[in-house]
Short mmCIF file of N, CA and C in Angstrom, two decimals:
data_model
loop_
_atom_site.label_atom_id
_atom_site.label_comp_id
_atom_site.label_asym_id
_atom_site.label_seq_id
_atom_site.Cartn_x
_atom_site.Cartn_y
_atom_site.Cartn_z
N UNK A 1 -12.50 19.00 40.24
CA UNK A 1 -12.33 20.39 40.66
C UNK A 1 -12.57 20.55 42.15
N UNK A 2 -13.12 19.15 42.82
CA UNK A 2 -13.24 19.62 44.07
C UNK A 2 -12.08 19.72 44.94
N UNK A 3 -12.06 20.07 46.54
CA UNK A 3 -10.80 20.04 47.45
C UNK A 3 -9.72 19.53 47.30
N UNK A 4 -9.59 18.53 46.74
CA UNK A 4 -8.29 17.81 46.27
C UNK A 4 -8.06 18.15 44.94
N UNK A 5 -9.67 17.15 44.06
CA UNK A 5 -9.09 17.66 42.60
C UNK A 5 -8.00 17.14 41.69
N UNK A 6 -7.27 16.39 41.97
CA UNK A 6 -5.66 16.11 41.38
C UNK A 6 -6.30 14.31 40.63
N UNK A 7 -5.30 14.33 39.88
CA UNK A 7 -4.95 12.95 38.71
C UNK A 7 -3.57 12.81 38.90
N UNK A 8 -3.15 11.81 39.51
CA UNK A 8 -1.96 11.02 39.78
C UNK A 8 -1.88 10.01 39.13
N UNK A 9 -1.34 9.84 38.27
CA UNK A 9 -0.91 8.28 37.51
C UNK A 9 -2.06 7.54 36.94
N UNK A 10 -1.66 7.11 35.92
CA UNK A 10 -2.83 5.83 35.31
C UNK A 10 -3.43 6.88 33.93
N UNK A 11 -4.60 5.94 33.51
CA UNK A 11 -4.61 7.02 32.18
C UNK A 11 -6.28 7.37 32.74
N UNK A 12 -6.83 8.69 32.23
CA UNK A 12 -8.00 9.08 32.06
C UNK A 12 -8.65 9.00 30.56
N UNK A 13 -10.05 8.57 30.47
CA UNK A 13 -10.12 8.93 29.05
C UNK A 13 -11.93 9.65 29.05
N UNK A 14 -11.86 10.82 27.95
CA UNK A 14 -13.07 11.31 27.88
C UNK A 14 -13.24 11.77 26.33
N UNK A 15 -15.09 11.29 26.32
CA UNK A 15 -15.43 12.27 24.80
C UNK A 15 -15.00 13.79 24.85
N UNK A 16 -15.18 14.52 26.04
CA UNK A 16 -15.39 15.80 25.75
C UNK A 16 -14.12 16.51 26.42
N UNK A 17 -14.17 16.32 28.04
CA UNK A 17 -13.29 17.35 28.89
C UNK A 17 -12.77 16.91 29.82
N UNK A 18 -11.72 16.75 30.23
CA UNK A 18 -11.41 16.66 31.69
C UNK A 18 -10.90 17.77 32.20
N UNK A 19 -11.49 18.31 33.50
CA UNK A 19 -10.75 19.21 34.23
C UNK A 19 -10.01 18.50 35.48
N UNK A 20 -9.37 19.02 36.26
CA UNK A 20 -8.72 19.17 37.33
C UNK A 20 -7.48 20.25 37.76
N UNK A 21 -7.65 20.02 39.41
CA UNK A 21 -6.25 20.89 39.76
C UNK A 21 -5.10 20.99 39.19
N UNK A 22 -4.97 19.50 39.59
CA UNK A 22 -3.67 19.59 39.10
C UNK A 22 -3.39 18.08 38.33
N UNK A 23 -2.37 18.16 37.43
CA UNK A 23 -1.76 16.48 36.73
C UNK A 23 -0.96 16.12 36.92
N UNK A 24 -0.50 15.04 36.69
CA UNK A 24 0.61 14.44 37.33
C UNK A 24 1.04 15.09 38.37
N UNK A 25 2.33 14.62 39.05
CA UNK A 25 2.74 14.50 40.27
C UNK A 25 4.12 15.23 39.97
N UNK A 26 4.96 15.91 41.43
CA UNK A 26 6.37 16.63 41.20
C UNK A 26 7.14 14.67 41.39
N UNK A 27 6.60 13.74 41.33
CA UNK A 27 7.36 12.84 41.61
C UNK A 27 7.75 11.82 40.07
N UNK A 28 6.97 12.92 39.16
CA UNK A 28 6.70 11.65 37.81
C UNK A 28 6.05 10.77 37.70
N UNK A 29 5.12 11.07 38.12
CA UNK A 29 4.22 9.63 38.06
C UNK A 29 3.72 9.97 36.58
N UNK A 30 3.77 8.40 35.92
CA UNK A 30 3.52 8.69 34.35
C UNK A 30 2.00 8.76 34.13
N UNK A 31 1.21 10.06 33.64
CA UNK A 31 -0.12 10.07 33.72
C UNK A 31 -0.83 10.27 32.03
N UNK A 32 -1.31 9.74 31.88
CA UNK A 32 -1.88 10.01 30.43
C UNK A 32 -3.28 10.39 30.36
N UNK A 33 -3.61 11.54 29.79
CA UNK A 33 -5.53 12.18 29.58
C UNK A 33 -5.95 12.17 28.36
N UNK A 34 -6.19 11.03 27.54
CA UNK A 34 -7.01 11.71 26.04
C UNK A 34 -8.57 11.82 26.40
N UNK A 35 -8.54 12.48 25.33
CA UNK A 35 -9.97 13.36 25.11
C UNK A 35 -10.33 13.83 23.56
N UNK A 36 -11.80 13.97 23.29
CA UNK A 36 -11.84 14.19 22.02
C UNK A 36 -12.47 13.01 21.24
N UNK A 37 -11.80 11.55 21.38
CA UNK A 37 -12.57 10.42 20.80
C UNK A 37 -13.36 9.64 21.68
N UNK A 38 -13.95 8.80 21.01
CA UNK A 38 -14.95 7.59 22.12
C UNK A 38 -13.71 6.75 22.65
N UNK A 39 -13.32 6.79 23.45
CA UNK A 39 -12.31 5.72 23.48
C UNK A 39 -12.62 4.76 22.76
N UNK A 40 -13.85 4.03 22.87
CA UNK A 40 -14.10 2.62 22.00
C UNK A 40 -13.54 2.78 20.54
N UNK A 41 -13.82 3.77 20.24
CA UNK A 41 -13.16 3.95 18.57
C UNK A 41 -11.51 3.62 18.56
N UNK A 42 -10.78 3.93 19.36
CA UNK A 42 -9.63 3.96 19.40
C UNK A 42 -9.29 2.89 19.86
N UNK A 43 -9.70 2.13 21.50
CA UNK A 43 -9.72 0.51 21.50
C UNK A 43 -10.04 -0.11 20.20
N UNK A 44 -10.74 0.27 19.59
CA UNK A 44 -11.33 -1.16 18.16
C UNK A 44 -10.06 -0.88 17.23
N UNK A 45 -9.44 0.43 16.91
CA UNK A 45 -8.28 1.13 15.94
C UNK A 45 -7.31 -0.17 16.57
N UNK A 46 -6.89 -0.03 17.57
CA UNK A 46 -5.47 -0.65 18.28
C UNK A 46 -5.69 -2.15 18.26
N UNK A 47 -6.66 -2.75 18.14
CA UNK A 47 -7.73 -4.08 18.14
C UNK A 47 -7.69 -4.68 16.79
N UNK A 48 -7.85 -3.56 15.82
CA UNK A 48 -7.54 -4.25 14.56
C UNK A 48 -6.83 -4.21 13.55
N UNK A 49 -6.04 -3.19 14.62
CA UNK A 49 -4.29 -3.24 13.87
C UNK A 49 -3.42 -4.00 14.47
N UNK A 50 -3.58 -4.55 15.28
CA UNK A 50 -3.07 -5.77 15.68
C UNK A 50 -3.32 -6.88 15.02
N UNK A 51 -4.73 -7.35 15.17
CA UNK A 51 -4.97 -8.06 14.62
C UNK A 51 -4.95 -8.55 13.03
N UNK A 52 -4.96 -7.28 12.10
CA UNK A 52 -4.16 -6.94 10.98
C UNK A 52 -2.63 -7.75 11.00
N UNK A 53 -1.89 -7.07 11.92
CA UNK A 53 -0.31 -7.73 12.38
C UNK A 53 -0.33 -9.23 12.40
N UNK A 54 -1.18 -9.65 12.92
CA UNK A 54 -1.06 -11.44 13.50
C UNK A 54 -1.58 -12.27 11.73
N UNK A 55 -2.88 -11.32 11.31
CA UNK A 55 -3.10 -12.22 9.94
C UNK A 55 -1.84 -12.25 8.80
N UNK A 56 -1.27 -11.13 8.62
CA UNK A 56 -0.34 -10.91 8.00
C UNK A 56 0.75 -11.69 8.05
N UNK A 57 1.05 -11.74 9.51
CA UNK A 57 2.59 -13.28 9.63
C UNK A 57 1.65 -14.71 9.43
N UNK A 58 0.24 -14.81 9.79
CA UNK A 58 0.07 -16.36 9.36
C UNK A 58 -0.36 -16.09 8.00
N UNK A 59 -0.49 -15.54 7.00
CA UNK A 59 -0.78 -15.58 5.83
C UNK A 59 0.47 -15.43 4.87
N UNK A 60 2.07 -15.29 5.70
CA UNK A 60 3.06 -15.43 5.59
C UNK A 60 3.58 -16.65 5.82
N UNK A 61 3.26 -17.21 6.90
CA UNK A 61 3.67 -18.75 7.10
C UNK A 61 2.91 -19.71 6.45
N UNK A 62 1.70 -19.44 6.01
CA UNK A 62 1.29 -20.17 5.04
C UNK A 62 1.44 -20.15 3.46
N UNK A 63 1.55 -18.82 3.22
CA UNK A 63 2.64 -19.37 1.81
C UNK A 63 3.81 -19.85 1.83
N UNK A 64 4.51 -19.82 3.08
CA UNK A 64 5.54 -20.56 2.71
C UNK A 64 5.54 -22.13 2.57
N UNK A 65 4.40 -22.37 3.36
CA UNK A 65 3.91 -23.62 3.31
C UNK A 65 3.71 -24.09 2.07
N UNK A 66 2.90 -22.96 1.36
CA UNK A 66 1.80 -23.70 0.25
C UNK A 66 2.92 -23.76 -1.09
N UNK A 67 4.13 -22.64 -0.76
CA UNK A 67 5.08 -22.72 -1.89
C UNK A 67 6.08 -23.96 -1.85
N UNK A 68 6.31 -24.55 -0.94
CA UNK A 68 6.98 -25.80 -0.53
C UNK A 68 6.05 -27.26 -1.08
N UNK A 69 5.38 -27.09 -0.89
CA UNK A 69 4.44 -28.39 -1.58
C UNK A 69 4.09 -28.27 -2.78
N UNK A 70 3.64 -27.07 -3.18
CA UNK A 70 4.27 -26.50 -4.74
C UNK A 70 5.45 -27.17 -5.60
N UNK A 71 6.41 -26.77 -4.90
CA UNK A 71 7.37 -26.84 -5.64
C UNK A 71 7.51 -28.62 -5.30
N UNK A 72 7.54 -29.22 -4.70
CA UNK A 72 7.03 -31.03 -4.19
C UNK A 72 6.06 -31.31 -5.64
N UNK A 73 5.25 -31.31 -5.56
CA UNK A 73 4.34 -31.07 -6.18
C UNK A 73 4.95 -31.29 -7.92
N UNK A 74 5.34 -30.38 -8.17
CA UNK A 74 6.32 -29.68 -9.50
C UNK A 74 7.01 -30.69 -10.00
N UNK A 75 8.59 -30.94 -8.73
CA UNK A 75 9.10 -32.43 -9.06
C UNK A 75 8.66 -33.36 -9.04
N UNK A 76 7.91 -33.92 -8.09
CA UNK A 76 7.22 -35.16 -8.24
C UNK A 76 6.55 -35.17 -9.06
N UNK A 77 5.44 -34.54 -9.57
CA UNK A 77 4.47 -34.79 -10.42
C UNK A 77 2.93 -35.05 -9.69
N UNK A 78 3.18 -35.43 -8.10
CA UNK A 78 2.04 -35.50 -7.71
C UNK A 78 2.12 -35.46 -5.99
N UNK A 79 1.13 -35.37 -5.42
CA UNK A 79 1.47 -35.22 -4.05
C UNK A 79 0.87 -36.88 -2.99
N UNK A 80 1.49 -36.97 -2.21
CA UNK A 80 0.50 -37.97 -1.50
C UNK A 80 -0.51 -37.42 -0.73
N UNK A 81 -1.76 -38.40 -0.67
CA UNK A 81 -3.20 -37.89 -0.80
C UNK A 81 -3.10 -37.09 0.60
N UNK A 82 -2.25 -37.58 1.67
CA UNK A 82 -2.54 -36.49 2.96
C UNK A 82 -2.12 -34.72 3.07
N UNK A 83 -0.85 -35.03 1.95
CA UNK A 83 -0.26 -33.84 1.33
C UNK A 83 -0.95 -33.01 0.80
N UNK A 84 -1.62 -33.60 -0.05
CA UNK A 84 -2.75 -32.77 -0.83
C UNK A 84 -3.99 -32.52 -0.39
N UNK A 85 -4.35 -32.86 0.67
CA UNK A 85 -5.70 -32.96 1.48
C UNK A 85 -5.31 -31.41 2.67
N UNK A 86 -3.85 -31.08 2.46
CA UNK A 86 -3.48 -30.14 3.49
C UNK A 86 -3.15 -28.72 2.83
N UNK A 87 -2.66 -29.49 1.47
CA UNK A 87 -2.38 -28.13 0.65
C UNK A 87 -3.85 -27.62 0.39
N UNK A 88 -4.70 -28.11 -0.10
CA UNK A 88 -6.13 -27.48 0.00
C UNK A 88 -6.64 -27.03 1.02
N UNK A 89 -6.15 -27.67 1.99
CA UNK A 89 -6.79 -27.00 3.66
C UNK A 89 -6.02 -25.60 3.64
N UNK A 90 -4.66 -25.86 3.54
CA UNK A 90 -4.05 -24.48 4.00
C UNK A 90 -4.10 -23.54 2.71
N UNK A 91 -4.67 -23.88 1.85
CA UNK A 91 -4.83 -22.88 0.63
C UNK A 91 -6.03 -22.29 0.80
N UNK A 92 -6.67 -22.90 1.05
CA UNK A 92 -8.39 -22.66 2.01
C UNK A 92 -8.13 -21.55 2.71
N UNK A 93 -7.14 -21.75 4.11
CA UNK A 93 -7.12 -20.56 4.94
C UNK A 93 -6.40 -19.56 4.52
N UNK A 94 -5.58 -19.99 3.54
CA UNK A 94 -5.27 -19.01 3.38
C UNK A 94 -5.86 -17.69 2.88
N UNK A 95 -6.76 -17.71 1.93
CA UNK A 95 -7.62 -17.39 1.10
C UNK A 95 -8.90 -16.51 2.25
N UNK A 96 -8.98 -17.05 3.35
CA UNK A 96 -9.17 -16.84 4.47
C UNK A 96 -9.04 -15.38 5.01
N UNK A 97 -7.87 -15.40 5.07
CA UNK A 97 -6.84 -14.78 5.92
C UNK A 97 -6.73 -13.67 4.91
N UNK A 98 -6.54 -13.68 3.64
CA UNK A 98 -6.50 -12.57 2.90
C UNK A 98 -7.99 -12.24 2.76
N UNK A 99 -9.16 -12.70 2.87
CA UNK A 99 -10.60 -12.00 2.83
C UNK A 99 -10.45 -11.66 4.41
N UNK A 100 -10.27 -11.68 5.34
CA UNK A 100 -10.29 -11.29 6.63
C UNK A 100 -9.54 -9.93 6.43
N UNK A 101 -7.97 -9.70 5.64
CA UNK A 101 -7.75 -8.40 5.92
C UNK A 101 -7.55 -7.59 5.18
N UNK A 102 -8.37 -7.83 4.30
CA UNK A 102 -8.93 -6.49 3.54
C UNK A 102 -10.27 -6.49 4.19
N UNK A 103 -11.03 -6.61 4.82
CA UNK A 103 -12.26 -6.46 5.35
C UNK A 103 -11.46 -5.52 6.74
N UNK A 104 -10.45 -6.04 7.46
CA UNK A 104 -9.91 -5.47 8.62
C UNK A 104 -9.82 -3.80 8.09
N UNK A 105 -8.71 -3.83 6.60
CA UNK A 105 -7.71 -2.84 6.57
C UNK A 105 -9.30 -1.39 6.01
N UNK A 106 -10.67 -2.36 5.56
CA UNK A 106 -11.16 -1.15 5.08
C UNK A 106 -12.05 -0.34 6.63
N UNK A 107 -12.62 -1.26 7.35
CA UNK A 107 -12.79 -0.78 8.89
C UNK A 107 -11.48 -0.03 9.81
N UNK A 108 -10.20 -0.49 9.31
CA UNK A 108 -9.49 0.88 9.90
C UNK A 108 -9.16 1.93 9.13
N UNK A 109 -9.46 1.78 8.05
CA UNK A 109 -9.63 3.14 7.21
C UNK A 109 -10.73 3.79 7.49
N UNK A 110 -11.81 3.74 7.74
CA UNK A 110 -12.86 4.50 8.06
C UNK A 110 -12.60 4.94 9.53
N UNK A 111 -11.88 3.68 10.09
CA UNK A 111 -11.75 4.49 11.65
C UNK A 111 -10.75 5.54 11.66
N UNK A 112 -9.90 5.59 10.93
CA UNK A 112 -8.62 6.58 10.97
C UNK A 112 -9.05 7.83 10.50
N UNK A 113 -10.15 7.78 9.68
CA UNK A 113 -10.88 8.99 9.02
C UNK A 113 -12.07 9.70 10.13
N UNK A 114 -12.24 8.94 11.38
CA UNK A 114 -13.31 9.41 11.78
C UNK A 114 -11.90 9.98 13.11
N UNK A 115 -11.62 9.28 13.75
CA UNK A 115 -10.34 10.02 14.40
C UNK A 115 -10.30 11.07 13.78
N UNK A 116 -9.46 11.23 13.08
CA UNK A 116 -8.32 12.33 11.95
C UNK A 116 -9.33 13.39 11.73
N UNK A 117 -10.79 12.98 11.48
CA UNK A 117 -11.60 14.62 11.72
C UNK A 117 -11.98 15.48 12.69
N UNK A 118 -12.22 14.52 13.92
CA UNK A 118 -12.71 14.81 15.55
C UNK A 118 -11.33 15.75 15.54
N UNK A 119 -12.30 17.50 15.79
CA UNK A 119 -11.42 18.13 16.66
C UNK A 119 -11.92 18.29 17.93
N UNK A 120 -13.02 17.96 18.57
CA UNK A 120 -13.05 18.33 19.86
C UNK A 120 -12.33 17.55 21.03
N UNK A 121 -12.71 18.35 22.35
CA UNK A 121 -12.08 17.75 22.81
C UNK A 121 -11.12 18.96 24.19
N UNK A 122 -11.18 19.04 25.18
CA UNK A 122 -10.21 20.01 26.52
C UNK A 122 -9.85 19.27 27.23
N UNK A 123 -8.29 19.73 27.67
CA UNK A 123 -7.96 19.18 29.15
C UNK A 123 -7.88 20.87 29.51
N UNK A 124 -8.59 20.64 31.02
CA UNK A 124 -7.76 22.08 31.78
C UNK A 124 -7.86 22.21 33.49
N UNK A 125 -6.51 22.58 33.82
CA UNK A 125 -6.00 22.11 35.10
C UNK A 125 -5.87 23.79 35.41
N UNK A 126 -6.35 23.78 36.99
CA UNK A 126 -6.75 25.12 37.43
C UNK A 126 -5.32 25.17 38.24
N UNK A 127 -4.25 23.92 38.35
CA UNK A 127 -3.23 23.83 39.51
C UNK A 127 -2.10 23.68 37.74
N UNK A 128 -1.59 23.13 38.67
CA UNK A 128 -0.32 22.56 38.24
C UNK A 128 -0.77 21.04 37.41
N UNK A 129 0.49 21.35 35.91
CA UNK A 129 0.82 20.07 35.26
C UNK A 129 1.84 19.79 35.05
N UNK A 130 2.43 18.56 35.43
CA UNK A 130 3.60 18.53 36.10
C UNK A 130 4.08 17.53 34.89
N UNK A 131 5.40 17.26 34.49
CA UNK A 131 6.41 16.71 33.60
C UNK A 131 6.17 15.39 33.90
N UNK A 132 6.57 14.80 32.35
CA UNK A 132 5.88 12.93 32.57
C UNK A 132 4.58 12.78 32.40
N UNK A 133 3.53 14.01 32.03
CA UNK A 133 2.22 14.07 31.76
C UNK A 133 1.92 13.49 30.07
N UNK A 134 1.40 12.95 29.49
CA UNK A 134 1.00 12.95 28.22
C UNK A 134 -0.87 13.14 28.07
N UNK A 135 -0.60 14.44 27.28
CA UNK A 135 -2.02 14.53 26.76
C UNK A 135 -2.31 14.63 25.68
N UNK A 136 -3.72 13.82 25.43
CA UNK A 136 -3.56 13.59 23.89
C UNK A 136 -5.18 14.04 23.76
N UNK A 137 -5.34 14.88 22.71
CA UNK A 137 -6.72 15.48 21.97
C UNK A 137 -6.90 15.19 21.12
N UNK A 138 -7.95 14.33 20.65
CA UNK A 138 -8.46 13.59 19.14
C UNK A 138 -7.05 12.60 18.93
N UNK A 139 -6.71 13.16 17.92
CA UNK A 139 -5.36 12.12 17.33
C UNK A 139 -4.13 12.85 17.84
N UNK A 140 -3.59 14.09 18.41
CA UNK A 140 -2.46 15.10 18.79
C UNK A 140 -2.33 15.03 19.78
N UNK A 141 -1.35 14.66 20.46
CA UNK A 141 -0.31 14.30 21.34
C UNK A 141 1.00 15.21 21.73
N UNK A 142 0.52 15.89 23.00
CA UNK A 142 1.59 16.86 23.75
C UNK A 142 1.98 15.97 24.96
N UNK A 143 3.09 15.91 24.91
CA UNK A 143 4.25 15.93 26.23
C UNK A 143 4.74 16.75 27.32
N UNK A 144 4.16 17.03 28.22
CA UNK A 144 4.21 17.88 29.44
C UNK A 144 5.98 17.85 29.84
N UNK A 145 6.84 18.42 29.42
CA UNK A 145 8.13 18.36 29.75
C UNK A 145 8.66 19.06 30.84
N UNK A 146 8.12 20.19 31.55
CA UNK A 146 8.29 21.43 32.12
C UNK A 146 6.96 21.57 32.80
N UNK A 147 6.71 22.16 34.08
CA UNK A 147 5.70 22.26 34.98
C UNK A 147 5.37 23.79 34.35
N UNK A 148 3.65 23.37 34.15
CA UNK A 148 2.57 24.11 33.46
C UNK A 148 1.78 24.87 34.88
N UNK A 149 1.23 25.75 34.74
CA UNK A 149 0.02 26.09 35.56
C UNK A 149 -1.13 26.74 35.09
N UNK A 150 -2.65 26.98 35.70
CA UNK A 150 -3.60 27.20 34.89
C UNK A 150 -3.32 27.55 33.69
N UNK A 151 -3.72 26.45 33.04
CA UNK A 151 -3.22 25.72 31.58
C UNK A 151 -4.69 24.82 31.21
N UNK A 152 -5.17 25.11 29.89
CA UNK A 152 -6.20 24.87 29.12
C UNK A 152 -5.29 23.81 27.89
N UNK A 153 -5.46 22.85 27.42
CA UNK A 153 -5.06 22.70 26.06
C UNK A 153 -6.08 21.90 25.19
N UNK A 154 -5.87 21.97 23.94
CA UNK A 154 -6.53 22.33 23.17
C UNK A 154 -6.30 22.15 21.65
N UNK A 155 -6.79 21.23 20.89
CA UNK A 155 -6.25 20.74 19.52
C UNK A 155 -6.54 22.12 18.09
N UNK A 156 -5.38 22.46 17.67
CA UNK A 156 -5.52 23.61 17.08
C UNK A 156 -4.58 23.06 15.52
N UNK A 157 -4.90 23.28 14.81
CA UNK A 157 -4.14 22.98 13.21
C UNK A 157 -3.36 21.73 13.55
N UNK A 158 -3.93 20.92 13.91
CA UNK A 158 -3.66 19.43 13.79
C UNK A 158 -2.54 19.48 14.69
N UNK A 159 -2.45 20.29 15.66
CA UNK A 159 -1.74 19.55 17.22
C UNK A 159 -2.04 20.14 17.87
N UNK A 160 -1.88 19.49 19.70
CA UNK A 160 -1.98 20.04 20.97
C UNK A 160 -1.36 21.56 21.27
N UNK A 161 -2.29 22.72 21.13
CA UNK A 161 -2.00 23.69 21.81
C UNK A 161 -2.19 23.99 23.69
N UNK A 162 -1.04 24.58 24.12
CA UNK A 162 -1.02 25.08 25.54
C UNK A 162 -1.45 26.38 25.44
N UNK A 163 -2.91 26.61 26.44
CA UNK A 163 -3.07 28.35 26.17
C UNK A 163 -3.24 28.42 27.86
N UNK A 164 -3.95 29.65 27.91
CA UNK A 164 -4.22 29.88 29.54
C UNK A 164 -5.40 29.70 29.98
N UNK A 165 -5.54 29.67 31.15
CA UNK A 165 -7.08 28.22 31.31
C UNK A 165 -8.27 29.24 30.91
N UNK A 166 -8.22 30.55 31.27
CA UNK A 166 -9.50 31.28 30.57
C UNK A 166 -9.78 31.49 29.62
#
């Protein structure tokens, strides 16, 4: 709020409020403000839904593995001992990999529930908010399309409301 006051580009993040003059830039600079969560909650969300993503394709490439020596296995009648020393290894991880994400998928269920209740949370710019802005409150996400001025917003029935900054 002081003499300058302004947020040009890059992202801001806060539990509670950010104020300033003004947001983004008349030039587009792409600026993003959430507010409302710990960020850390939301880093760990994006952290282990990814990581969710990555167990899922190797717990995919390993059945295909483990169904191929299977079926080896089936015709032959038996495997050679290095064969079988691998199908147990990779049946091992696999087994792995599925206790890893259901342990993942029930920690982002609790995180999606602690998001999804947080309504707090303000942005409010005493200047100008300028197009190419994204602001996001708790989990709701507004797009600055059109230049705003003293402008408050504000998460209201599960999305970003624009009101007037008083």
């Amino acid at each position: 709020e002081g003499k300058k006051g302004f947020i040009s580009g890059g992202v801001i993040r806060s539990t509670t409020m950010v104020t300033a003059r003004t947001i983004g830039s008349n030039m587009g600079a792409t600026t993003v403000i959430e507010v409302g969560i710990d960020p850390k909650i939301v880093e760990e969300y994006h952290d282990l839904s990814k990581e969710l993503l990555e167990n899922q394709e190797q717990t995919e490439q390993l059945t295909v593995l483990l169904t191929s020596l299977a079926k080896r296995l089936k015709l032959e009648g038996k495997l050679p001992p290095d064969k079988l020393l691998q199908f147990k290894h990779e049946n091992s991880n696999r087994e792995a990999l599925i206790s890893r994400a259901a342990q993942i998928t029930e920690r982002i269920e609790s995180l999606k529930q602690t998001i999804d209740s947080y309504q707090g949370g303000v942005v409010r710019a005493k200047g100008n908010v300028y197009s190419g802005c994204k602001i996001t409150v708790s989990n709701a996400v507004y797009y600055v399309k059109d230049e705003i001025a003293f402008v408050r917003f504000e998460k209201e029935a599960g999305e970003v409301k624009c009101n007037s900054y008083y």
